[in-house]
Every structure is written in structure tokens, then in C-alpha cells.
CSV table of C-alpha atoms in Angstrom, one decimal:
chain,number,residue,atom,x,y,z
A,1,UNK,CA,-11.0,9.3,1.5
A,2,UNK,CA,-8.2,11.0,3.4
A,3,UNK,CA,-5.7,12.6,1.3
A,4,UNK,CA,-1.5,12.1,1.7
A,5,UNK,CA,0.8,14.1,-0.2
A,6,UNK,CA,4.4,13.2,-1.2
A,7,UNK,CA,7.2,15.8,-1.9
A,8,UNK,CA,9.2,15.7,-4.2
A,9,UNK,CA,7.6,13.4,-6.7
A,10,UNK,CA,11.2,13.0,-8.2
A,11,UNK,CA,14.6,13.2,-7.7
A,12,UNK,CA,18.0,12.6,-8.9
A,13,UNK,CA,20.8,12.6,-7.1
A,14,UNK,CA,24.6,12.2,-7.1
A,15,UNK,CA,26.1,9.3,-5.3
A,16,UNK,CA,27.0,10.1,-2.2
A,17,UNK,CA,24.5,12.6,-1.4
A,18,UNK,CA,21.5,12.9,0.6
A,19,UNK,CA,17.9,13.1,0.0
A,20,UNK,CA,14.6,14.4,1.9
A,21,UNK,CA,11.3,12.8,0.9
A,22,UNK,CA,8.3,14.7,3.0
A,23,UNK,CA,5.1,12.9,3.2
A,24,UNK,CA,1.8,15.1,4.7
A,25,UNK,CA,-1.6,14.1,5.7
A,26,UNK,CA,-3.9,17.1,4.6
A,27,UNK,CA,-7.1,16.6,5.9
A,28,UNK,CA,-6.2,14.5,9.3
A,29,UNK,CA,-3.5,13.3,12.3
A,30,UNK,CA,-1.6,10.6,11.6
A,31,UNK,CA,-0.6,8.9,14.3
A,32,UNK,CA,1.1,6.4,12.6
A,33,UNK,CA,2.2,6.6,9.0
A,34,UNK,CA,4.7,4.3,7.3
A,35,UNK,CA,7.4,4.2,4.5
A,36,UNK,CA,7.2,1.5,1.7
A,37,UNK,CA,10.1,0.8,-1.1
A,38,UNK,CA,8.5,-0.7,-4.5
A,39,UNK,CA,11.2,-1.5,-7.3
A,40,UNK,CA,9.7,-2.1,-10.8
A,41,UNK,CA,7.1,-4.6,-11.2
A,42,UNK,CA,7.1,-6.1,-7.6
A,43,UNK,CA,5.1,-4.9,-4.9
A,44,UNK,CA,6.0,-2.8,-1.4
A,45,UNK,CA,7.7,-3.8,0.9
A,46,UNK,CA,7.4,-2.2,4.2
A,47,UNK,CA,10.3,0.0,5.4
A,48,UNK,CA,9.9,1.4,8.9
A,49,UNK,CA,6.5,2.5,10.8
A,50,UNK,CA,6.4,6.0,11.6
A,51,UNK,CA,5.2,7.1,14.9
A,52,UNK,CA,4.7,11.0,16.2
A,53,UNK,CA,7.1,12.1,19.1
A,54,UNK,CA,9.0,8.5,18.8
A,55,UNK,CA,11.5,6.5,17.1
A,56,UNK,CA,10.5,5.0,13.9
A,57,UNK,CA,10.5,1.0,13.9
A,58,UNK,CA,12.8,-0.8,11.1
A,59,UNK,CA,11.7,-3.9,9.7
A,60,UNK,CA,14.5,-6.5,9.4
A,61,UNK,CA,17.0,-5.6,6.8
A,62,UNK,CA,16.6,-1.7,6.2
A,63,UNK,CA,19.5,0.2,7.9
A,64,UNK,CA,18.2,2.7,9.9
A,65,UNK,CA,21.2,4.8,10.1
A,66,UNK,CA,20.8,4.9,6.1
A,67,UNK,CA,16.9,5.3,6.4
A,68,UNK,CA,16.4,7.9,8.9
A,69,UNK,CA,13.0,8.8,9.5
A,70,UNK,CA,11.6,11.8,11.6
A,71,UNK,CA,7.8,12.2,12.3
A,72,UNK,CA,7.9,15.5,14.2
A,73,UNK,CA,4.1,16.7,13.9
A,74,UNK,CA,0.6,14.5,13.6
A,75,UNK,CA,0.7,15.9,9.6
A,76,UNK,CA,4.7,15.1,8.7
A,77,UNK,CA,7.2,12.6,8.4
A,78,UNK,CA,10.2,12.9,6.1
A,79,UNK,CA,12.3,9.9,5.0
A,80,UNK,CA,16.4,10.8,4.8
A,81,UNK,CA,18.6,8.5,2.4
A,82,UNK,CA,21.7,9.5,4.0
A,83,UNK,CA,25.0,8.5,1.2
A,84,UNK,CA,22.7,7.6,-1.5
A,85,UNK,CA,23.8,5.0,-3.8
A,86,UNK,CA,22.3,3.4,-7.2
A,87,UNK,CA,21.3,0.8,-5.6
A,88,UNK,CA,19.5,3.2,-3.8
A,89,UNK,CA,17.2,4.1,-6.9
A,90,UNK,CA,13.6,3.3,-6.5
A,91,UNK,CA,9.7,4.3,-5.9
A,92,UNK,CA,9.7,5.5,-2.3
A,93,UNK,CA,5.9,5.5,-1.2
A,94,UNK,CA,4.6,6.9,2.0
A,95,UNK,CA,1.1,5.9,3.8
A,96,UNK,CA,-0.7,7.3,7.2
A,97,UNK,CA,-3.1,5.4,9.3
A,98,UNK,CA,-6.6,6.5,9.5
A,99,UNK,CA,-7.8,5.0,13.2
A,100,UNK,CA,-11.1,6.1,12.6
A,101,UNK,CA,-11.6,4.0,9.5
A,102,UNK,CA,-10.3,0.8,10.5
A,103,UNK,CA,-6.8,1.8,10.5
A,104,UNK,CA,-7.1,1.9,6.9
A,105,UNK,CA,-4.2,3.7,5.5
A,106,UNK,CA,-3.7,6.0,2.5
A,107,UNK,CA,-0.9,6.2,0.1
A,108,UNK,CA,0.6,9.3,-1.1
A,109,UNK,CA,1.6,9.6,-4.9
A,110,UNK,CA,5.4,8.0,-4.4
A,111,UNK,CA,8.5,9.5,-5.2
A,112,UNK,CA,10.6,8.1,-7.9
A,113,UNK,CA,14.4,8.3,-6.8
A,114,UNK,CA,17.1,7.7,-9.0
A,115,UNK,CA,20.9,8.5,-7.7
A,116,UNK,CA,23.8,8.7,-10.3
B,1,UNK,CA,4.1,-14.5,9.9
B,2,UNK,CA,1.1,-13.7,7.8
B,3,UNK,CA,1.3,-13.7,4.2
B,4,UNK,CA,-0.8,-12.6,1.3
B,5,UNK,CA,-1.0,-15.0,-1.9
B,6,UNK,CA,-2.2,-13.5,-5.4
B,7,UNK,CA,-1.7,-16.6,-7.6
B,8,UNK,CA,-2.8,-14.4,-10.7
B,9,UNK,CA,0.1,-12.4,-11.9
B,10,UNK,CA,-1.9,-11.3,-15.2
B,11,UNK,CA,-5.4,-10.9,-16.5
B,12,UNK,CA,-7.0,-9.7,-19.2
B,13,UNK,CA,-10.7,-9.3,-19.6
B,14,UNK,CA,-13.1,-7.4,-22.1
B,15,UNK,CA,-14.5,-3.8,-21.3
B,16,UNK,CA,-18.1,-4.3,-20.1
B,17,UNK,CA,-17.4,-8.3,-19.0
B,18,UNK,CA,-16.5,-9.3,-15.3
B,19,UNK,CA,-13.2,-10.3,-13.8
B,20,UNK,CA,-12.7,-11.9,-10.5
B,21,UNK,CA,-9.0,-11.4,-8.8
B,22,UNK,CA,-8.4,-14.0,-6.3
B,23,UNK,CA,-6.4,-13.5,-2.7
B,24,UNK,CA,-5.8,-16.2,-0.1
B,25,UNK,CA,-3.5,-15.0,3.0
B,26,UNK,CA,-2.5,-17.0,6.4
B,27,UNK,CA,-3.4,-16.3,9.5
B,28,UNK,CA,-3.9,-17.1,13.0
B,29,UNK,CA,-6.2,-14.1,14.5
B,30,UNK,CA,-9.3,-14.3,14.4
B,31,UNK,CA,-9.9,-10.5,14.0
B,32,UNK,CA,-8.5,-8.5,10.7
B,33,UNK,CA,-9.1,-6.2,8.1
B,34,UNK,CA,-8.7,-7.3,4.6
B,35,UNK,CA,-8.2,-4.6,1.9
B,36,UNK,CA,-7.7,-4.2,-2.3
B,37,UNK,CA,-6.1,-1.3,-3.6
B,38,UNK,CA,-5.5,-0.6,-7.5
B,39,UNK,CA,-2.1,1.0,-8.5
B,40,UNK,CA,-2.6,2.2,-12.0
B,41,UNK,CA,0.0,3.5,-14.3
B,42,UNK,CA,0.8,6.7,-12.5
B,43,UNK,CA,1.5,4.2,-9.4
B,44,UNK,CA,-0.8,5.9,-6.8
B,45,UNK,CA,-2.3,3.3,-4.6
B,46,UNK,CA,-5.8,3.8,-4.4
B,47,UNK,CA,-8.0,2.5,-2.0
B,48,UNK,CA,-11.0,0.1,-4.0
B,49,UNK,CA,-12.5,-1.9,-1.0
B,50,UNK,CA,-12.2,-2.7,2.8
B,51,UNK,CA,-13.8,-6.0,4.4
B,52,UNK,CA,-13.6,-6.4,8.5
B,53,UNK,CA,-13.3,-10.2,9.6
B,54,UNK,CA,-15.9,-10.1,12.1
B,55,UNK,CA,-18.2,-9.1,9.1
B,56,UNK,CA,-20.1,-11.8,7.6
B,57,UNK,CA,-21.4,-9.2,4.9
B,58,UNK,CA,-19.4,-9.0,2.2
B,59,UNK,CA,-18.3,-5.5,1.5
B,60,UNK,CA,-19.8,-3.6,-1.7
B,61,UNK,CA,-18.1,-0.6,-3.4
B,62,UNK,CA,-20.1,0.0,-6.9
B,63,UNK,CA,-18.8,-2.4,-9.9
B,64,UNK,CA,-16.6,-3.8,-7.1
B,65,UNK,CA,-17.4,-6.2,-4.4
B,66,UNK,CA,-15.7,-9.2,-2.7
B,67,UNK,CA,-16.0,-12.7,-2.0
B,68,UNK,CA,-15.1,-13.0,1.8
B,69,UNK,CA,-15.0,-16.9,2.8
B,70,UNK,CA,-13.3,-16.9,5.9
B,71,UNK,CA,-13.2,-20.3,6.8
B,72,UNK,CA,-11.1,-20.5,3.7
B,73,UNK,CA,-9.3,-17.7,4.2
B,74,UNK,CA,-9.5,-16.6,0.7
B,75,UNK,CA,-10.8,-12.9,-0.3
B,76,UNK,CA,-11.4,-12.4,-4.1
B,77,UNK,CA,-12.3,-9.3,-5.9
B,78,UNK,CA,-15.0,-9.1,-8.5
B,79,UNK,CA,-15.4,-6.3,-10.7
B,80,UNK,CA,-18.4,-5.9,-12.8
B,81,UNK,CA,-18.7,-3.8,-15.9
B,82,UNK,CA,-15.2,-3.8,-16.5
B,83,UNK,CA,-14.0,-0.2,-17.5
B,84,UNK,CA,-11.0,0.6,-19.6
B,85,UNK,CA,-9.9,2.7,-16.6
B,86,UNK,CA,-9.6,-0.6,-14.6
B,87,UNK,CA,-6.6,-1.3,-16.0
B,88,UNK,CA,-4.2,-1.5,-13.2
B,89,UNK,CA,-2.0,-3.4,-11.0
B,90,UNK,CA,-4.6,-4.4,-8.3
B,91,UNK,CA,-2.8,-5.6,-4.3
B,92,UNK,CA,-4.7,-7.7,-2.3
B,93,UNK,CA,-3.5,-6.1,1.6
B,94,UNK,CA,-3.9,-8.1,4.6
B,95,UNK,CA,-3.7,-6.3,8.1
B,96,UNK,CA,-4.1,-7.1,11.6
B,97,UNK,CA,-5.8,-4.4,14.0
B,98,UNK,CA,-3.2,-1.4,14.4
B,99,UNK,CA,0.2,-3.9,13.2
B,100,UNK,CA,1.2,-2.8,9.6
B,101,UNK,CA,-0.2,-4.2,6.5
B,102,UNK,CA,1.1,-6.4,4.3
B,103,UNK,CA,1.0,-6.9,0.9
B,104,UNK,CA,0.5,-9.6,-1.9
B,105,UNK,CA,2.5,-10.0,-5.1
B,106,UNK,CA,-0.3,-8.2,-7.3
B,107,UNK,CA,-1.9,-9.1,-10.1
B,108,UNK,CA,-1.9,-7.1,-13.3
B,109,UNK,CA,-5.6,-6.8,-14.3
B,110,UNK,CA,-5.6,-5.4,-18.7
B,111,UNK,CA,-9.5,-4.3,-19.7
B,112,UNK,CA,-9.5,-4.5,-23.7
B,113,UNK,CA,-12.2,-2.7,-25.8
């Protein structure tokens, strides 16, 4: 299968300050790749959909001004958390659309973020 | 809205036995793409099987296959000579063509020796 990276796999932070997660397709374009938020024990919930050369699309609750996504190239998108907060803590897991396999989509290892 | 039901929160079954993980979702399109991915313990998702609605054949991946009834709208997951390296959370995903997928609540599948 097609192969998504994630960078950094870890972070802490202070409050206050801001984080850049970078998620990569290797071996293909992405289109389309998306951000997912999974707390402990519960499954993802989808953040925003990624697309290349256009604004991301928020699902209904995530604050996009917090959450800033840029998807600059077919291989990159990086996720911002812009005044991170504790609450802010959790697994941050990235994915990218494969059109030519049924849109199946990949998942890249996660980072775990955890802000003082 | 479409939504993706795993009604099994925990399992258990013996190494070498076989384990069926249920999945019901709701929909009203007619044409989908139905997926299971396995999240073990070092949380990457990993891709296990893919079905396409307008597929009657179920969809085969070595020990793992899946019961696609889709009258019923139910898409369960067998996996046969269970391995301890099964043990995982397992997601049933339910995705309409080119809209985002959505996931179930998981179901945390244990393989004792």
C-alpha cells in the first residue's frame, strides 16, 4: 500500500505556543489528504479535509483559526495548533487519498501532542 | 448523516480459533466503499480489507475476509487462524465516493495463546 509519513511523532509543548505537524505521501499525489484527532480509547474524529492549492474544509466544531492547515504541494500538508493549550493534548493522525484505489486512504503513524 | 455502529467494544478469542467483528452503518447511497483497518498498540492505522458496494463478491485478504450483506447493511469481519499479532483495536470505516470517511467506535479484538 501507499506509504504516509508523519513528522514529528512527538511533541511537547508549552502553553501558549505553537506546533507544526507535517504529514507526506512518499510514493504518490495526494490530492486530498485529511487530519483526524483520536483522544485515548475512542476513535477519530475527522478534523478538516486537506486539498492541494485550496482552503482546507473544517468540520463543525474545530476552529480553524486554531487549526490552520496548509497543503502547499501534492506530497505535504502540515497541521498548525496556533496557542496550544492542554486541552489541546492528543494523537494527531494524518491520512491521503489514493484515487486510484478507490479513494482508499492511508494513515501516517500519528503524532502524540502533549502541551504543558 | 451516515454512521458506523461496532456494537462489540471487546473481544477475546484463542490464537488459531476464528473471531467475527460485526459492523452495521446507515445509509442512503446506493454506491460506497466499506473498509476495516486494525490500529494496534503502536496506533498506526493499517489498512486490513476494502469491499465496493456495487460488489456482490465479498472481498478476501488472506485469514481475513468479510461478510457484505447489503440489503442489511451490515459488514462483518472474520478472521481465521487468529494470530497473537491480531491483537488490536480494529475500525470498521464507512465512505461514500470521494466525501470523507467515517469511522465506527472500534472494537478491541485480544488473541490469547
Amino acid at each position: 500500500g501507499a506509504v504516509v509519513s508523519q513528522h514529528p511523532s512527538w511533541v511537547i509543548c508549552k502553553s501558549g505556543t505553537s506546533v507544526k505537524i507535517e504529514c507526506r505521501s512518499l510514493d504518490f499525489q495526494a490530492t486530498t489528504m485529511f487530519w483526524y484527532r483520536q483522544f485515548p480509547k475512542q476513535s477519530l474524529m475527522l478534523m478538516a479535509t486537506s486539498n492541494e492549492g485550496s482552503k482546507a474544509t473544517y468540520e463543525q466544531g474545530v476552529e480553524k483559526d486554531k487549526f490552520l492547515i496548509n497543503h502547499a504541494s501534492l506530497t505535504l500538508s502540515t497541521l498548525t495548533v496556533t496557542s496550544a493549550h492542554p486541552e489541546d493534548s492528543s494523537f494527531y493522525i494524518c491520512s491521503a487519498r489514493v484515487t486510484s484505489e478507490a479513494d482508499t486512504q492511508y494513515f501516517g503513524p500519528g503524532t502524540r501532542l502533549t502541551v504543558l | 448523516a451516515q454512521t458506523v455502529t461496532q456494537s462489540q467494544p471487546e473481544m477475546s478469542v484463542q490464537e488459531a480459533e476464528t473471531v467475527t467483528l460485526s459492523c452495521t452503518y446507515d445509509t442512503s447511497e446506493s454506491n460506497y466503499y466499506l473498509f476495516w483497518y486494525k490500529q494496534p498498540p503502536s496506533r498506526q492505522m493499517i489498512l486490513v480489507i476494502r469491499q465496493e458496494a456495487y460488489k456482490q463478491q465479498n472481498a478476501t485478504e488472506n485469514r481475513f475476509s468479510v461478510n457484505f450483506q447489503k440489503a442489511a447493511k451490515s459488514f462483518s469481519l472474520k478472521i481465521s487462524d487468529s494470530q497473537l499479532g491480531d491483537t488490536a483495536m480494529y475500525f470498521c470505516a464507512f465512505m461514500e465516493q470521494r466525501y470523507d470517511m467515517r469511522f465506527g467506535a472500534g472494537t478491541r479484538l485480544t488473541v490469547k495463546p
